[in-house]
Amino acid sequence: MNQFQYVRPTKQKAAIDALAKDANAQFIAGGTNLLDLMKRGVIASQKLIDINRLPLTKIESQNGSLRIGALALNGPVAEDRLVLERQPLLAQALSAGASAQLRNMATVGGNMLQRTRCPYFYDTAMPCNKREPGTGCGALEGINRMHAIFGFSDKCIAVHPSDMSVALVALDATVLVSGPKGDRRIPFNDFHRLPGDTPQKDTNLEQGELITAVEIPDAPFTKHVSYYKVRERASYAFALVSAAAALELDGTTIKSARLAMGGVAHKPWRLTAAEQVLVGKPATEETFRQAAEVAMQGAKAFKHNAYKLKLGPNTIIQALKTAAAA
Ligand code: SF4
């Protein structure tokens, strides 16, 4: 690993100033992804700004929303009484991620910033436009069974690995950030980017910006929810495909719905057209099948991931059935 400077500011402004001044600096909190990247030589940060002393761990009920500090840990958030009562879909998605040990180190802010697990990104002997722009994409003609079926480009076909982010995009969350130009709010669906010609950029954060919290508006999705994750092992594995489903039911009729997928695109993939198919219909398998069909429109597979074209709709249907039965 390269040598690097390490600083531990106690004030938010000092942390932001330190990052804004130095393009080779990075924030570190739990470090559950960043340290791996540094050890493997994927990232060579010259300065780490440890933000663990900043007061950003609170989970608070606000007027009409739940606000979770960026440094709240994934495990405790998943078990928090307010989160379980008001946003059980988020609790389920967090519990599906990683291992208990990692959930007790990883922060909410870090979870949404984790990098893809594309093996070519981690192998510095292989071409990868995300790690080294202009070198090519090893996965395009290589082993691409974990890769995207939506929203990819000829520069990158990687998927975003976070489970939590799939629930947050479905729940219309907002990311609160603070930076050299002040504070701003980013709708969760605009936080992560599609690869386009700049796959090295995963998010729309600007240089020097710090995630301070995530806000989730209150909604009637407190009972009929399901985060359904299909993976190769029962735990400690990334999603092949996942689906976050939330239903508001009036008897057996769907009053409103939220739906998103993970493991299929460079960002958590919200399925608004499929949500519209569900509204006003009975909560039956046939309705869920129609929604899944709409959700998969435009999907395209590569050599090794055609199974996702079948697994995708099946995962959506199973998530919707589990949510309806909850
Ligand atoms: Fe790199 Fe993206 Fe291609 Fe993977 S899919 S090798 S991350 S450019």
Short mmCIF file of C-alpha atoms and ligand atoms in Angstrom, two decimals:
data_model
loop_
_atom_site.label_atom_id
_atom_site.label_comp_id
_atom_site.label_asym_id
_atom_site.label_seq_id
_atom_site.Cartn_x
_atom_site.Cartn_y
_atom_site.Cartn_z
CA MET A 1 0.00 0.00 0.00
CA ASN A 2 1.22 3.54 -0.75
CA GLN A 3 2.05 5.88 2.09
CA PHE A 4 -0.67 8.41 2.86
CA GLN A 5 -1.41 11.21 5.28
CA TYR A 6 -4.12 10.66 7.90
CA VAL A 7 -6.10 13.44 9.58
CA ARG A 8 -9.03 13.35 12.03
CA PRO A 9 -10.96 16.62 12.00
CA THR A 10 -13.62 17.19 14.64
CA LYS A 11 -15.48 19.92 12.74
CA GLN A 12 -17.50 19.40 9.57
CA LYS A 13 -16.08 22.54 7.94
CA ALA A 14 -12.49 21.42 8.56
CA ALA A 15 -13.26 18.04 6.94
CA ILE A 16 -14.85 19.68 3.89
CA ASP A 17 -11.99 22.21 3.54
CA ALA A 18 -9.42 19.41 3.74
CA LEU A 19 -11.11 17.46 0.93
CA ALA A 20 -11.88 20.49 -1.25
CA LYS A 21 -8.19 21.48 -1.27
CA ASP A 22 -6.82 18.11 -2.30
CA ALA A 23 -8.04 16.12 -5.31
CA ASN A 24 -6.11 13.06 -4.05
CA ALA A 25 -7.74 13.08 -0.60
CA GLN A 26 -10.69 10.95 0.46
CA PHE A 27 -13.03 10.72 3.39
CA ILE A 28 -12.89 7.50 5.37
CA ALA A 29 -15.50 6.29 7.88
CA GLY A 30 -15.99 2.50 8.28
CA GLY A 31 -13.43 1.84 5.55
CA THR A 32 -14.99 -1.53 4.70
CA ASN A 33 -14.59 -0.98 0.95
CA LEU A 34 -11.98 1.79 0.73
CA LEU A 35 -9.23 -0.09 2.57
CA ASP A 36 -9.63 -3.11 0.26
CA LEU A 37 -9.34 -0.80 -2.73
CA MET A 38 -6.20 0.81 -1.33
CA LYS A 39 -4.57 -2.52 -0.42
CA ARG A 40 -5.16 -3.87 -3.91
CA GLY A 41 -3.78 -0.72 -5.56
CA VAL A 42 -7.11 0.18 -7.19
CA ILE A 43 -7.07 3.55 -5.42
CA ALA A 44 -3.96 5.42 -4.29
CA SER A 45 -5.24 8.10 -1.92
CA GLN A 46 -2.53 10.44 -0.64
CA LYS A 47 -4.61 11.71 2.25
CA LEU A 48 -7.37 10.06 4.28
CA ILE A 49 -9.69 12.35 6.19
CA ASP A 50 -11.22 10.29 8.99
CA ILE A 51 -14.71 11.70 9.61
CA ASN A 52 -15.68 9.39 12.48
CA ARG A 53 -15.47 12.23 15.00
CA LEU A 54 -18.14 14.30 13.24
CA PRO A 55 -21.57 14.29 14.96
CA LEU A 56 -23.48 12.58 12.14
CA THR A 57 -24.85 9.42 13.74
CA LYS A 58 -28.36 10.42 14.86
CA ILE A 59 -31.58 8.80 13.69
CA GLU A 60 -34.31 11.40 14.14
CA SER A 61 -37.98 11.73 13.47
CA GLN A 62 -38.65 15.01 11.70
CA ASN A 63 -41.82 16.66 10.52
CA GLY A 64 -42.95 14.20 7.84
CA SER A 65 -39.71 12.28 7.46
CA LEU A 66 -37.07 10.14 9.09
CA ARG A 67 -33.54 11.54 9.03
CA ILE A 68 -30.58 9.17 9.37
CA GLY A 69 -27.10 10.60 9.92
CA ALA A 70 -24.49 9.61 7.35
CA LEU A 71 -22.28 8.03 10.03
CA ALA A 72 -25.01 5.85 11.54
CA LEU A 73 -23.89 2.23 11.24
CA ASN A 74 -25.78 -0.19 9.00
CA GLY A 75 -26.39 -2.84 11.68
CA PRO A 76 -27.80 -0.52 14.35
CA VAL A 77 -29.92 1.33 11.74
CA ALA A 78 -31.49 -1.97 10.64
CA GLU A 79 -32.44 -2.67 14.28
CA ASP A 80 -33.53 0.85 15.23
CA ARG A 81 -37.10 1.07 16.54
CA LEU A 82 -38.01 4.14 14.43
CA VAL A 83 -36.63 2.55 11.26
CA LEU A 84 -38.43 -0.74 11.91
CA GLU A 85 -41.72 1.05 12.57
CA ARG A 86 -41.61 3.64 9.80
CA GLN A 87 -39.30 2.26 7.12
CA PRO A 88 -39.24 -1.54 7.43
CA LEU A 89 -38.22 -1.91 3.77
CA LEU A 90 -34.98 -0.10 4.57
CA ALA A 91 -34.40 -2.32 7.60
CA GLN A 92 -34.86 -5.45 5.46
CA ALA A 93 -32.47 -4.21 2.76
CA LEU A 94 -29.80 -3.32 5.30
CA SER A 95 -30.08 -6.72 6.98
CA ALA A 96 -29.64 -8.42 3.59
CA GLY A 97 -26.28 -6.68 3.01
CA ALA A 98 -22.83 -8.11 3.78
CA SER A 99 -22.15 -9.83 7.13
CA ALA A 100 -22.98 -8.80 10.70
CA GLN A 101 -19.35 -7.75 11.24
CA LEU A 102 -19.37 -5.51 8.17
CA ARG A 103 -22.79 -4.05 9.02
CA ASN A 104 -21.36 -3.01 12.39
CA MET A 105 -18.51 -1.09 10.73
CA ALA A 106 -20.10 0.25 7.55
CA THR A 107 -21.90 3.60 7.62
CA VAL A 108 -25.01 4.72 5.75
CA GLY A 109 -23.00 7.30 3.76
CA GLY A 110 -20.30 4.77 2.94
CA ASN A 111 -22.84 2.17 1.88
CA MET A 112 -24.16 4.39 -0.90
CA LEU A 113 -20.58 5.25 -1.99
CA GLN A 114 -19.29 1.68 -2.21
CA ARG A 115 -17.72 0.80 -5.54
CA THR A 116 -18.75 -1.93 -7.94
CA ARG A 117 -17.56 -5.48 -7.31
CA CYS A 118 -16.74 -6.06 -11.00
CA PRO A 119 -13.66 -8.35 -10.76
CA TYR A 120 -11.88 -6.48 -13.57
CA PHE A 121 -12.12 -3.26 -11.55
CA TYR A 122 -10.23 -4.94 -8.69
CA ASP A 123 -7.60 -6.61 -10.89
CA THR A 124 -5.04 -3.94 -11.77
CA ALA A 125 -3.56 -6.17 -14.49
CA MET A 126 -6.84 -5.96 -16.48
CA PRO A 127 -8.28 -3.10 -18.55
CA CYS A 128 -11.01 -1.14 -16.81
CA ASN A 129 -12.41 2.26 -17.83
CA LYS A 130 -13.75 2.83 -14.32
CA ARG A 131 -10.36 2.35 -12.64
CA GLU A 132 -8.28 3.82 -15.47
CA PRO A 133 -10.34 5.74 -18.07
CA GLY A 134 -9.47 4.96 -21.67
CA THR A 135 -8.04 1.47 -21.07
CA GLY A 136 -11.17 -0.42 -22.16
CA CYS A 137 -13.70 -2.63 -20.41
CA GLY A 138 -12.47 -6.12 -19.55
CA ALA A 139 -15.97 -7.33 -18.76
CA LEU A 140 -17.52 -6.41 -22.11
CA GLU A 141 -16.01 -9.47 -23.86
CA GLY A 142 -14.92 -11.21 -20.67
CA ILE A 143 -16.75 -12.97 -17.83
CA ASN A 144 -19.83 -10.82 -17.36
CA ARG A 145 -22.30 -12.97 -15.48
CA MET A 146 -22.69 -10.45 -12.61
CA HIS A 147 -23.09 -7.46 -14.91
CA ALA A 148 -25.80 -5.02 -16.00
CA ILE A 149 -28.85 -5.60 -18.17
CA PHE A 150 -30.08 -1.98 -18.00
CA GLY A 151 -28.48 1.44 -18.49
CA PHE A 152 -24.97 0.29 -19.42
CA SER A 153 -22.70 1.85 -22.06
CA ASP A 154 -19.92 0.49 -24.26
CA LYS A 155 -17.49 1.98 -21.70
CA CYS A 156 -18.79 0.09 -18.63
CA ILE A 157 -21.36 -2.61 -17.85
CA ALA A 158 -20.82 -2.81 -14.08
CA VAL A 159 -23.59 -2.87 -11.47
CA HIS A 160 -23.96 -0.91 -8.24
CA PRO A 161 -23.59 -3.33 -5.30
CA SER A 162 -25.57 -1.71 -2.45
CA ASP A 163 -28.78 -3.32 -1.13
CA MET A 164 -29.62 -0.30 1.04
CA SER A 165 -29.62 1.99 -2.00
CA VAL A 166 -32.28 -0.12 -3.74
CA ALA A 167 -34.66 0.45 -0.82
CA LEU A 168 -33.79 4.15 -0.60
CA VAL A 169 -34.50 4.80 -4.27
CA ALA A 170 -37.84 3.00 -3.95
CA LEU A 171 -38.71 5.08 -0.87
CA ASP A 172 -37.99 8.43 -2.60
CA ALA A 173 -35.18 9.29 -0.18
CA THR A 174 -33.10 12.46 -0.41
CA VAL A 175 -29.35 12.68 0.18
CA LEU A 176 -28.23 15.72 2.20
CA VAL A 177 -24.75 16.97 1.37
CA SER A 178 -22.56 19.82 2.52
CA GLY A 179 -19.68 21.24 0.54
CA PRO A 180 -17.53 24.29 -0.23
CA LYS A 181 -20.52 25.96 -1.96
CA GLY A 182 -22.93 25.22 0.90
CA ASP A 183 -25.60 22.61 1.54
CA ARG A 184 -27.75 20.89 -1.05
CA ARG A 185 -30.27 18.08 -1.33
CA ILE A 186 -30.03 15.40 -4.00
CA PRO A 187 -33.04 13.16 -4.80
CA PHE A 188 -31.81 9.59 -4.36
CA ASN A 189 -32.61 8.68 -7.96
CA ASP A 190 -30.20 11.42 -9.11
CA PHE A 191 -27.43 10.56 -6.67
CA HIS A 192 -25.88 7.65 -8.60
CA ARG A 193 -25.00 7.96 -12.29
CA LEU A 194 -25.20 5.75 -15.33
CA PRO A 195 -21.75 5.04 -16.81
CA GLY A 196 -22.08 6.83 -20.19
CA ASP A 197 -18.63 8.06 -21.26
CA THR A 198 -17.48 8.70 -17.69
CA PRO A 199 -17.74 5.39 -15.79
CA GLN A 200 -15.06 6.57 -13.35
CA LYS A 201 -17.76 8.77 -11.74
CA ASP A 202 -20.24 6.74 -9.71
CA THR A 203 -22.20 9.65 -8.22
CA ASN A 204 -23.11 13.29 -8.76
CA LEU A 205 -21.21 14.43 -5.66
CA GLU A 206 -18.89 17.37 -6.36
CA GLN A 207 -15.31 17.72 -5.13
CA GLY A 208 -15.26 18.47 -1.42
CA GLU A 209 -18.87 17.46 -0.75
CA LEU A 210 -19.68 15.42 2.35
CA ILE A 211 -22.84 13.34 2.78
CA THR A 212 -24.37 14.42 6.07
CA ALA A 213 -27.65 12.48 6.18
CA VAL A 214 -30.36 10.73 4.25
CA GLU A 215 -33.99 11.73 4.62
CA ILE A 216 -36.90 9.39 3.92
CA PRO A 217 -40.38 10.90 3.65
CA ASP A 218 -43.15 9.25 5.63
CA ALA A 219 -45.29 7.04 3.42
CA PRO A 220 -47.93 4.38 3.94
CA PHE A 221 -45.41 1.58 3.33
CA THR A 222 -45.11 0.31 6.89
CA LYS A 223 -46.50 -3.21 6.49
CA HIS A 224 -46.61 -4.66 2.99
CA VAL A 225 -42.94 -4.50 2.08
CA SER A 226 -40.29 -6.94 0.92
CA TYR A 227 -36.64 -6.76 -0.03
CA TYR A 228 -36.05 -9.97 -1.94
CA LYS A 229 -32.42 -10.74 -2.73
CA VAL A 230 -31.21 -13.61 -4.90
CA ARG A 231 -27.56 -14.50 -4.38
CA GLU A 232 -25.18 -17.41 -4.70
CA ARG A 233 -24.75 -17.93 -0.93
CA ALA A 234 -27.25 -17.43 1.87
CA SER A 235 -25.20 -14.58 3.35
CA TYR A 236 -22.20 -12.39 2.71
CA ALA A 237 -22.77 -12.26 -1.04
CA PHE A 238 -23.80 -9.53 -3.46
CA ALA A 239 -27.12 -9.70 -5.26
CA LEU A 240 -27.37 -11.42 -8.60
CA VAL A 241 -30.73 -9.65 -8.73
CA SER A 242 -32.76 -8.07 -5.95
CA ALA A 243 -36.12 -6.32 -5.76
CA ALA A 244 -37.52 -3.83 -3.26
CA ALA A 245 -41.33 -3.81 -3.20
CA ALA A 246 -43.70 -1.71 -1.10
CA LEU A 247 -47.49 -1.79 -1.42
CA GLU A 248 -50.32 0.21 0.09
CA LEU A 249 -53.38 -2.02 0.04
CA ASP A 250 -57.04 -1.16 0.36
CA GLY A 251 -58.46 -4.61 1.02
CA THR A 252 -56.99 -6.56 -1.86
CA THR A 253 -56.64 -3.55 -4.17
CA ILE A 254 -53.27 -1.83 -4.61
CA LYS A 255 -53.65 1.88 -3.72
CA SER A 256 -50.01 2.79 -4.31
CA ALA A 257 -46.78 0.95 -4.96
CA ARG A 258 -43.01 1.33 -5.04
CA LEU A 259 -40.64 -0.94 -6.89
CA ALA A 260 -36.90 -0.98 -7.59
CA MET A 261 -34.26 -3.51 -8.58
CA GLY A 262 -30.65 -4.11 -7.61
CA GLY A 263 -27.88 -6.02 -9.37
CA VAL A 264 -29.10 -4.94 -12.81
CA ALA A 265 -27.61 -1.48 -13.49
CA HIS A 266 -24.86 1.01 -12.61
CA LYS A 267 -27.33 2.59 -10.18
CA PRO A 268 -30.27 1.32 -8.11
CA TRP A 269 -32.97 0.85 -10.72
CA ARG A 270 -36.36 2.42 -9.96
CA LEU A 271 -39.30 0.90 -11.85
CA THR A 272 -41.87 3.69 -12.07
CA ALA A 273 -43.66 2.35 -15.18
CA ALA A 274 -44.17 -1.00 -13.43
CA GLU A 275 -45.47 0.81 -10.32
CA GLN A 276 -48.15 2.45 -12.47
CA VAL A 277 -49.23 -0.96 -13.76
CA LEU A 278 -49.88 -2.07 -10.16
CA VAL A 279 -51.98 0.88 -8.97
CA GLY A 280 -55.73 0.22 -8.89
CA LYS A 281 -55.33 -3.49 -9.63
CA PRO A 282 -55.94 -6.49 -7.36
CA ALA A 283 -52.86 -7.79 -5.57
CA THR A 284 -52.71 -11.04 -7.50
CA GLU A 285 -49.95 -13.01 -9.18
CA GLU A 286 -51.35 -12.04 -12.58
CA THR A 287 -51.05 -8.32 -11.73
CA PHE A 288 -47.50 -8.86 -10.45
CA ARG A 289 -46.63 -10.72 -13.66
CA GLN A 290 -47.88 -7.78 -15.76
CA ALA A 291 -45.79 -5.34 -13.70
CA ALA A 292 -42.69 -7.55 -14.01
CA GLU A 293 -43.15 -7.69 -17.78
CA VAL A 294 -43.21 -3.89 -17.98
CA ALA A 295 -40.25 -3.66 -15.58
CA MET A 296 -38.08 -5.79 -17.87
CA GLN A 297 -38.78 -3.83 -21.06
CA GLY A 298 -35.48 -2.67 -22.58
CA ALA A 299 -33.34 -5.22 -20.71
CA LYS A 300 -30.42 -6.59 -22.70
CA ALA A 301 -28.06 -9.38 -21.69
CA PHE A 302 -24.41 -10.09 -22.42
CA LYS A 303 -22.78 -13.48 -23.07
CA HIS A 304 -22.89 -14.77 -19.49
CA ASN A 305 -25.79 -12.96 -17.80
CA ALA A 306 -28.81 -13.93 -19.92
CA TYR A 307 -30.13 -15.73 -16.81
CA LYS A 308 -30.95 -12.27 -15.39
CA LEU A 309 -33.64 -11.83 -18.06
CA LYS A 310 -35.56 -14.66 -16.37
CA LEU A 311 -34.36 -14.14 -12.82
CA GLY A 312 -35.30 -10.43 -12.93
CA PRO A 313 -39.07 -10.82 -13.43
CA ASN A 314 -39.21 -13.83 -11.11
CA THR A 315 -37.50 -11.79 -8.37
CA ILE A 316 -39.95 -8.91 -8.84
CA ILE A 317 -42.95 -11.24 -8.67
CA GLN A 318 -41.62 -12.95 -5.55
CA ALA A 319 -40.94 -9.61 -3.84
CA LEU A 320 -44.46 -8.39 -4.65
CA LYS A 321 -46.06 -11.65 -3.45
CA THR A 322 -44.08 -11.50 -0.20
CA ALA A 323 -44.97 -7.83 0.31
CA ALA A 324 -48.68 -8.44 -0.31
CA ALA A 325 -48.72 -11.36 2.13
CA ALA A 326 -46.80 -9.53 4.88
FE1 SF4 B 1 -14.33 -1.70 -15.45
FE2 SF4 B 1 -16.93 -1.23 -15.66
FE3 SF4 B 1 -15.77 -2.72 -17.46
FE4 SF4 B 1 -15.99 -3.64 -14.97
S1 SF4 B 1 -17.66 -3.23 -16.36
S2 SF4 B 1 -14.19 -3.75 -16.32
S3 SF4 B 1 -15.84 -1.75 -13.81
S4 SF4 B 1 -15.31 -0.57 -17.07
#
